[in-house]
mmCIF file of C-alpha atoms and ligand atoms in Angstrom:
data_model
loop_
_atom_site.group_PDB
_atom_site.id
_atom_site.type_symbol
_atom_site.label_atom_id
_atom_site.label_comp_id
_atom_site.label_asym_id
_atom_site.label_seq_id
_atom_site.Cartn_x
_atom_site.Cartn_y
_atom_site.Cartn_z
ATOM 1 C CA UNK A 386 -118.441 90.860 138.618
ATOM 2 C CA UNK A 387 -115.599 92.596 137.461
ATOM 3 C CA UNK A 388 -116.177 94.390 134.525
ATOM 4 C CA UNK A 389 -113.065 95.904 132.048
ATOM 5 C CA UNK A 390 -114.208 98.529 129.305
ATOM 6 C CA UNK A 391 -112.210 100.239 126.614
ATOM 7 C CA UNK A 392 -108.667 99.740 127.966
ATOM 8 C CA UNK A 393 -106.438 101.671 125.761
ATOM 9 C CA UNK A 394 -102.838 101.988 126.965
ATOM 10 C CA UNK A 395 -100.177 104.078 125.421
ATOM 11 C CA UNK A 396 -96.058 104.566 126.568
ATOM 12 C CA UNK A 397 -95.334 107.987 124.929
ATOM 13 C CA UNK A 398 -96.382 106.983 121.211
ATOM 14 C CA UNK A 399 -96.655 103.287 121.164
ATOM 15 C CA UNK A 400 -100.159 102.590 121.750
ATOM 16 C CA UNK A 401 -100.087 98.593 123.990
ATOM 17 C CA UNK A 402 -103.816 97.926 124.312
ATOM 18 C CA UNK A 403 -106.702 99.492 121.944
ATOM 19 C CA UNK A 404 -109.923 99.199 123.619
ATOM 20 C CA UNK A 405 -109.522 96.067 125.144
ATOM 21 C CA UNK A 406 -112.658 94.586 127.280
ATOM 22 C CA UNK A 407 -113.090 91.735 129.357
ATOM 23 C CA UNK A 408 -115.621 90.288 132.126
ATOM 24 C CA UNK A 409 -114.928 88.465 135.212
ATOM 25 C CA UNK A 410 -116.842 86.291 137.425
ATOM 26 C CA UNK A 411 -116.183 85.536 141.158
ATOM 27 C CA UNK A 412 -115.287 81.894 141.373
ATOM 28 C CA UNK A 413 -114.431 81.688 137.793
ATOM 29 C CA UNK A 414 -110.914 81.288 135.769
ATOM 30 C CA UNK A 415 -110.386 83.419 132.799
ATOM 31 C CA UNK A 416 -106.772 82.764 131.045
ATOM 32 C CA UNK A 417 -105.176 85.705 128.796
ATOM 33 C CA UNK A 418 -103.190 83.982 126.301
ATOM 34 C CA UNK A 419 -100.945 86.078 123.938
ATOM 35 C CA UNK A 420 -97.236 86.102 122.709
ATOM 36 C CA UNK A 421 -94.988 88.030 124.179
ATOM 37 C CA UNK A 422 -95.122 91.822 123.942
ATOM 38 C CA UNK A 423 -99.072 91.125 123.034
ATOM 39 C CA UNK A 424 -100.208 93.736 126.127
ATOM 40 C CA UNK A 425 -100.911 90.949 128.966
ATOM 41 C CA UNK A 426 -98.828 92.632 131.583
ATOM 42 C CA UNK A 427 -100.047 95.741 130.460
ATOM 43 C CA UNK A 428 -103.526 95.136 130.703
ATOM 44 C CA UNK A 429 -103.582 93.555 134.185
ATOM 45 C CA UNK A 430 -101.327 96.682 135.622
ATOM 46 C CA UNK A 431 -104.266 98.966 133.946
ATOM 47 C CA UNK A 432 -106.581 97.267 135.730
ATOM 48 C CA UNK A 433 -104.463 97.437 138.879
ATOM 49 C CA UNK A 434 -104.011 100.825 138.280
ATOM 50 C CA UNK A 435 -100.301 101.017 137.952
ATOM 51 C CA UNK A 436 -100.683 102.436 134.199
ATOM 52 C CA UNK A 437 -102.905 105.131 133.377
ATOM 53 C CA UNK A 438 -105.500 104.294 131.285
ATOM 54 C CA UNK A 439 -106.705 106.378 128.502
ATOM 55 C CA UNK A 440 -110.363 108.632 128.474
ATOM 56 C CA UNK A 441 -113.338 106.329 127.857
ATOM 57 C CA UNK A 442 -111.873 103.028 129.821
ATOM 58 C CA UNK A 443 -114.289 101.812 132.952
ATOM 59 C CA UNK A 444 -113.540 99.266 134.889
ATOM 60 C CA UNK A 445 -116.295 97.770 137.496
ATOM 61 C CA UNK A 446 -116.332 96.016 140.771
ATOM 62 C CA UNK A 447 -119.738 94.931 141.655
ATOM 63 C CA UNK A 448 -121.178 97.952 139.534
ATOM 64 C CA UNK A 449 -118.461 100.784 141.063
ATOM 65 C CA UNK A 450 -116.487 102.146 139.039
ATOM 66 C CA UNK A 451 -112.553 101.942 140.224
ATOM 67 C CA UNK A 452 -110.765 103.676 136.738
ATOM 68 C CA UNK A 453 -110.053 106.527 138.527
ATOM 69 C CA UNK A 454 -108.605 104.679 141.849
ATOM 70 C CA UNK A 455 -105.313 104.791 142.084
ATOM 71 C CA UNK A 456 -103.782 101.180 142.871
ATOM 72 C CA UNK A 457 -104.232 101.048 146.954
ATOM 73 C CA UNK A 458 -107.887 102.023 146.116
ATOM 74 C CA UNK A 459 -108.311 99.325 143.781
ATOM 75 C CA UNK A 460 -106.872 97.127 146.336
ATOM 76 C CA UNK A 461 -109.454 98.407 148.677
ATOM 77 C CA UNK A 462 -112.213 97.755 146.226
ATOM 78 C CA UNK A 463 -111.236 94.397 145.900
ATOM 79 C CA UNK A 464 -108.804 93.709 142.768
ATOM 80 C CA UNK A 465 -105.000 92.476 144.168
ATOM 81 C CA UNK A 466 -102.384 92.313 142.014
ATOM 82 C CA UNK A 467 -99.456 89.537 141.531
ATOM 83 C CA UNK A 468 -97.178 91.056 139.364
ATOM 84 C CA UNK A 469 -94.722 89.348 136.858
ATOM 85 C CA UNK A 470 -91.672 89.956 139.323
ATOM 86 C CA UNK A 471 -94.031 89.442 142.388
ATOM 87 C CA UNK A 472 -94.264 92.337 144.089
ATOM 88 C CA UNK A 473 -92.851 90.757 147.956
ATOM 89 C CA UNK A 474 -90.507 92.094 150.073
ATOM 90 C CA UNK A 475 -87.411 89.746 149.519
ATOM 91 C CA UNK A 476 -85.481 90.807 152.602
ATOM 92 C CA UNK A 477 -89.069 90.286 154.577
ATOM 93 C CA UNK A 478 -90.107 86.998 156.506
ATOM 94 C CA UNK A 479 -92.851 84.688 155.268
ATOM 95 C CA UNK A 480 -94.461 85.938 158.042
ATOM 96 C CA UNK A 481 -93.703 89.792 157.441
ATOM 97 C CA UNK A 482 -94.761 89.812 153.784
ATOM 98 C CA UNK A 483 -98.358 87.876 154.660
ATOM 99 C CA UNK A 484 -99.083 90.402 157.643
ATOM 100 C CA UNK A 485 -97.953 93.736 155.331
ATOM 101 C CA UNK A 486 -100.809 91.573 152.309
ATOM 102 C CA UNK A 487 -103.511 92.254 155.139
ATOM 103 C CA UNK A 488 -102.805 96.090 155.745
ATOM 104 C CA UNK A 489 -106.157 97.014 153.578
ATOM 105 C CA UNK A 490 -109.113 98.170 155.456
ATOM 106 C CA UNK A 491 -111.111 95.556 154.281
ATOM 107 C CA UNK A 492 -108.706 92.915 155.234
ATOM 108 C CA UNK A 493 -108.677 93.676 158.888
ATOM 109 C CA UNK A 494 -111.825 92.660 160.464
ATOM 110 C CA UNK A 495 -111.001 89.492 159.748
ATOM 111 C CA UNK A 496 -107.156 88.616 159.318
ATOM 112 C CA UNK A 497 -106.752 85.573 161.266
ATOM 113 C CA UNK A 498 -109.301 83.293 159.634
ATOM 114 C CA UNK A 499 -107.746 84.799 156.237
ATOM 115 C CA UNK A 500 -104.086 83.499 157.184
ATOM 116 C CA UNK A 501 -105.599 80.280 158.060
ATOM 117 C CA UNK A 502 -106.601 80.447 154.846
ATOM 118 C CA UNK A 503 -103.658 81.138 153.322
ATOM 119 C CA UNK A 504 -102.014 78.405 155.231
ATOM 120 C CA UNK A 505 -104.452 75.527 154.201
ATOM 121 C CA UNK A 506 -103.741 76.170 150.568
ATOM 122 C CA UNK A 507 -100.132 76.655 151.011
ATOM 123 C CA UNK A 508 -99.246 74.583 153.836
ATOM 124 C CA UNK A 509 -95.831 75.156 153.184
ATOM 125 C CA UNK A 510 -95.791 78.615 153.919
ATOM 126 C CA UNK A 511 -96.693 77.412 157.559
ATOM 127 C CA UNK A 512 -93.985 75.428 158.034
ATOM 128 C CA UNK A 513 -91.743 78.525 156.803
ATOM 129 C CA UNK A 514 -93.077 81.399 158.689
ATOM 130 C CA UNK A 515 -90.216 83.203 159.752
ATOM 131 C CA UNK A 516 -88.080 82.315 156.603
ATOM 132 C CA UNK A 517 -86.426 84.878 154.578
ATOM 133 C CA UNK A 518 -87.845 85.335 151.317
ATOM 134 C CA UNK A 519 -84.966 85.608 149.673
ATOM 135 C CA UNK A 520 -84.029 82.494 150.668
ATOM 136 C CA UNK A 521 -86.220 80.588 149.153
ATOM 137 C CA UNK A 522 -87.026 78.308 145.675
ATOM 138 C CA UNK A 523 -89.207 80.177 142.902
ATOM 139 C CA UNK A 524 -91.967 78.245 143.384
ATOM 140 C CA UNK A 525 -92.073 79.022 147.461
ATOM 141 C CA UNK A 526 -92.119 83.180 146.501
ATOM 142 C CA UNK A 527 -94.403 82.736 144.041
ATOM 143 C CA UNK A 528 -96.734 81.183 146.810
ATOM 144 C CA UNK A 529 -95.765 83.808 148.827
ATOM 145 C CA UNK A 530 -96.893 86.257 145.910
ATOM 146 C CA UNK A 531 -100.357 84.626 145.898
ATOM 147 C CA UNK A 532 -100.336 84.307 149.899
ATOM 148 C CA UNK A 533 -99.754 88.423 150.414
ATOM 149 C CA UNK A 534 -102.255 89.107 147.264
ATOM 150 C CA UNK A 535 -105.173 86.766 149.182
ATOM 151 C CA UNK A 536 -104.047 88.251 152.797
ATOM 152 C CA UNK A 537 -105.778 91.572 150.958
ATOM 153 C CA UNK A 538 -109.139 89.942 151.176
ATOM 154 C CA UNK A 539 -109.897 90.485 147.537
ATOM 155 C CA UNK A 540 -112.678 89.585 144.959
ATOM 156 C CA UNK A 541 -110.775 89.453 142.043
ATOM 157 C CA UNK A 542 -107.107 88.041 141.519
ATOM 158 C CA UNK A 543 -104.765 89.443 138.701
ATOM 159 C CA UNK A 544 -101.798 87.157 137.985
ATOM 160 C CA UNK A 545 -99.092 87.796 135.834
ATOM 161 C CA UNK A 546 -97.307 84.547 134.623
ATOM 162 C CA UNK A 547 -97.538 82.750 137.896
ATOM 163 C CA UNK A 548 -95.804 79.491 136.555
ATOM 164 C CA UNK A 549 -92.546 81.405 135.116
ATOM 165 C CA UNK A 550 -89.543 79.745 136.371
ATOM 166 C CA UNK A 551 -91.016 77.145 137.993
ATOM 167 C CA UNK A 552 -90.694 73.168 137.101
ATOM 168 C CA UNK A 553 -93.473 71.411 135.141
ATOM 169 C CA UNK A 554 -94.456 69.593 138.286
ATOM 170 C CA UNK A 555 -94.547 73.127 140.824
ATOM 171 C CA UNK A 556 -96.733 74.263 137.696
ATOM 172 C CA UNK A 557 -99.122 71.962 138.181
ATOM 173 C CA UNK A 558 -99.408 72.168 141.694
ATOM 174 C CA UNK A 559 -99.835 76.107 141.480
ATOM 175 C CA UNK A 560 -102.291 75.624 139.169
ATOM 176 C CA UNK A 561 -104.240 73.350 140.828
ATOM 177 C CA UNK A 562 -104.126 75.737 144.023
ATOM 178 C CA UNK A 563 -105.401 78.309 141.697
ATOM 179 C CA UNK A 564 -108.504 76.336 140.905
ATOM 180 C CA UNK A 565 -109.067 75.289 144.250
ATOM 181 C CA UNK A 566 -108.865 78.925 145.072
ATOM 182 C CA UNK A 567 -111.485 79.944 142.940
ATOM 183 C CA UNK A 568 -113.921 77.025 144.075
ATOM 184 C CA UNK A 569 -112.828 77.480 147.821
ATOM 185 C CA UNK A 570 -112.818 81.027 148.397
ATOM 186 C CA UNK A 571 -114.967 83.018 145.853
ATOM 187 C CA UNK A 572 -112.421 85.069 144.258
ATOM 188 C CA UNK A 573 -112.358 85.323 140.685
ATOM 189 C CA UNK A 574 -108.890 85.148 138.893
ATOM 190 C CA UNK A 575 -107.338 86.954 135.680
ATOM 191 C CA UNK A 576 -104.401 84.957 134.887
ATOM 192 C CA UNK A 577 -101.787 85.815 132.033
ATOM 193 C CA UNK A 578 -99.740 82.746 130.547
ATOM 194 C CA UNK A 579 -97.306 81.710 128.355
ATOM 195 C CA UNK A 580 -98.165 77.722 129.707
ATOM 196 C CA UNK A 581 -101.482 77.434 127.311
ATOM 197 C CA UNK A 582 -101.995 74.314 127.979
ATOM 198 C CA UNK A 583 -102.248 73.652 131.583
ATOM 199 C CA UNK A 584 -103.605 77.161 131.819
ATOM 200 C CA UNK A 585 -106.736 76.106 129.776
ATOM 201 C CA UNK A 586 -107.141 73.114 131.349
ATOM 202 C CA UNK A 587 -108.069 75.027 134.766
ATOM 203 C CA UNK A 588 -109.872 77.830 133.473
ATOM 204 C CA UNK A 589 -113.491 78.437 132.663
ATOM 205 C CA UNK A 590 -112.739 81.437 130.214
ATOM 206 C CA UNK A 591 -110.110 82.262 127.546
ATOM 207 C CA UNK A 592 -109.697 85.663 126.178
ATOM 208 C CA UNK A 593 -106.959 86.133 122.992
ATOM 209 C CA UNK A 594 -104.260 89.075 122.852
ATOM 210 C CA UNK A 595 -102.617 89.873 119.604
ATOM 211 C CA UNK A 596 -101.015 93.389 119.468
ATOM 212 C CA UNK A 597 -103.197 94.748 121.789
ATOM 213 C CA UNK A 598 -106.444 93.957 120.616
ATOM 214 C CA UNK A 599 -108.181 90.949 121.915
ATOM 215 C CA UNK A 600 -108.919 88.711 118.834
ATOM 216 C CA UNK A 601 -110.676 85.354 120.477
ATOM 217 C CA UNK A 602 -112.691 84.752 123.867
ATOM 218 C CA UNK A 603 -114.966 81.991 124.825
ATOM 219 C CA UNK A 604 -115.534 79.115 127.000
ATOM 220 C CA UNK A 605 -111.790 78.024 127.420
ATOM 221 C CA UNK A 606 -113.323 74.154 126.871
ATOM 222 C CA UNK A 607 -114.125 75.815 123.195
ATOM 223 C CA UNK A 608 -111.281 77.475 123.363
ATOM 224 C CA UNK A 609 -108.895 74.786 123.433
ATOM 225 C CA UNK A 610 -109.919 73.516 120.164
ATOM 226 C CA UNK A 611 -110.323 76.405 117.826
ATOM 227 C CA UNK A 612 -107.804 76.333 115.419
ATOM 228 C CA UNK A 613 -106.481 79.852 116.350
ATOM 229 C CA UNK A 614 -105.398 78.658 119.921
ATOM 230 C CA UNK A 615 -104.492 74.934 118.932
ATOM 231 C CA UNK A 616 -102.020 76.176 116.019
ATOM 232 C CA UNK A 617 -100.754 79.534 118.202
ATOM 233 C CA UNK A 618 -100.316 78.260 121.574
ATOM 234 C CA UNK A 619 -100.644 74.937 121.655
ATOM 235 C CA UNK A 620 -98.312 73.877 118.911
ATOM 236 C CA UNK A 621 -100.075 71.616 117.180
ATOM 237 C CA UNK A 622 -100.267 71.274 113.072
ATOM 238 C CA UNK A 623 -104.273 71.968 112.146
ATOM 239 C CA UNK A 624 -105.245 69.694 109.370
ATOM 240 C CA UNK A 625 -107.892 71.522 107.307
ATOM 241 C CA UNK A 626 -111.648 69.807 107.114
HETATM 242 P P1 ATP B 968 -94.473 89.507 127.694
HETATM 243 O O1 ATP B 968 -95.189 88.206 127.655
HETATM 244 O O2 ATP B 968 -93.224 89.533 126.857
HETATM 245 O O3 ATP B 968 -94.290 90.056 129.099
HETATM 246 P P2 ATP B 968 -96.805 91.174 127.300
HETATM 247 O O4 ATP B 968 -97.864 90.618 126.431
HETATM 248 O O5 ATP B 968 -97.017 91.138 128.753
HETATM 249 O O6 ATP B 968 -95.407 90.560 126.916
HETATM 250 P P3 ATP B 968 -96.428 94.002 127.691
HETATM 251 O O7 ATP B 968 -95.310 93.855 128.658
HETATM 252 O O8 ATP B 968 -97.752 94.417 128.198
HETATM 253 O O9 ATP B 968 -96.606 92.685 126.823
HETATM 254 O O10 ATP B 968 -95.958 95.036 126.578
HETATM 255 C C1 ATP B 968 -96.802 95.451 125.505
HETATM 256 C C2 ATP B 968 -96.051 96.436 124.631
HETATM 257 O O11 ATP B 968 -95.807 97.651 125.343
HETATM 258 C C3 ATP B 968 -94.688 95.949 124.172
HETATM 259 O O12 ATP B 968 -94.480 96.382 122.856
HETATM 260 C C4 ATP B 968 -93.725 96.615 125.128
HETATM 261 O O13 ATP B 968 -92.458 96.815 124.527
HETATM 262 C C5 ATP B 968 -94.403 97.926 125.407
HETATM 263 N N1 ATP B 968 -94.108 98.415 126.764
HETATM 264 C C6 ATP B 968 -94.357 97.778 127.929
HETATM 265 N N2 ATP B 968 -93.978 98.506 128.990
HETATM 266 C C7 ATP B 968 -93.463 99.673 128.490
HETATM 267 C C8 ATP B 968 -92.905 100.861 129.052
HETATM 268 N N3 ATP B 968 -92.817 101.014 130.375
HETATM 269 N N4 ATP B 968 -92.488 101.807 128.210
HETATM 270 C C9 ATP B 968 -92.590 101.681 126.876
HETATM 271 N N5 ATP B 968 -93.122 100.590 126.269
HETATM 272 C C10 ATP B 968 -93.557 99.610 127.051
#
């Protein structure tokens, strides 16, 4: 379990995130929906500890507290990032970048069977090992991304807008790996989206961001037909009664 207490976030005097909470399970989906400039990148870089969080905040791996971790700790207690500009090493192989992903301790004992891993849910990373990064489509880093995060061996994966820039059909796909990811391998996933809809089709939990507070959260099956979500993200008119 991952558990997120009283996140409050300020840059200088514009408070992002007042006391936000959430829960996560391992081999569970939970979707952060918001519009933009809500606090969902914020939020996931407190939690990776790239953002200092204010007094009171706790955040929980498996009962251990990790708030005061700075972000290799966090990495090392389980809880990888994917940032919203992806955090790989452009000028890096395929190769390079998955290797430098399984650097943490508690990666090492086992790397090979983890890139075999890797490999069976994005095959075509195989077939571009020693590839430049830079090189390649949007939708090939952003597997990279997700590759070097699950080299790390982690628990819990934080994702921030994983299907930006890609076509509808790459989203699906990527979202579909992300499911089988969380059936397959255990790990729990945070992910942030703009794409409600396919977002809440593959995830088992929906939390709500407005403004920094978190104003909805539930079942995302619920979710996708409260009137809040179907009007705000969804687009669709809500005909009263
Ligand atoms: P988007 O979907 O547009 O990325 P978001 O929900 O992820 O938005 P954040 O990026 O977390 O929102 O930003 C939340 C608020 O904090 C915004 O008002 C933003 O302008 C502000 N903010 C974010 N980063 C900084 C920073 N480094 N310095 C000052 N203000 C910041």
């Amino acid at each position: 379990m991952l558990e997120i207490e009283r996140v409050s976030v300020r840059y200088g005097r514009h408070q992002a995130l007042f006391d936000v909470s959430a829960r996560l399970e391992r081999g569970r989906i939970a979707v952060l929906l918001g519009a933009n400039g809500a606090g969902k990148s914020t939020f996931l870089k407190a939690i990776g500890g790239l953002v200092s969080t204010r007094p009171g905040a706790s955040i929980r791996v498996g009962g251990i507290e990790i708030a005061g971790l700075p972000a290799h700790g966090r990495v090392e207690a389980g809880v990888a990032l994917v940032p919203e500009n992806r955090g790989i090493f452009r000028s890096l192989s395929v190769a390079e970048n998955l290797h430098l992903g399984g650097y943490a301790q508690r990666a090492r004992a086992d790397g090979g069977a983890r890139l075999g891993q890797v490999l069976n849910l994005f095959p075509r990373l195989g077939e571009r090992l020693g590839q430049t990064v830079r090189t390649m489509s949007g939708g090939e880093q952003q597997m990279v991304a997700m590759g070097r995060a699950l080299m790390s061996h982690p628990d819990f994966l934080l994702l921030d807008e994983p299907s930006l820039g890609l076509s509808p059909i790459l989203s699906q796909e990527m979202f579909r790996t992300l499911r089988r990811i969380a059936d397959e391998t255990d790990v729990g996933v945070l992910l942030v989206e703009q794409n409600a809809k396919l977002s809440l089709g593959i995830a088992d939990d929906c939390y709500l961001l407005e403004n920094g507070h978190i104003a909805g959260q539930g079942p995302a099956e619920e979710m996708k037909r409260s009137p809040d979500v179907l009007r705000a993200y969804l687009g669709e008119e809500v005909v009263p009664g």
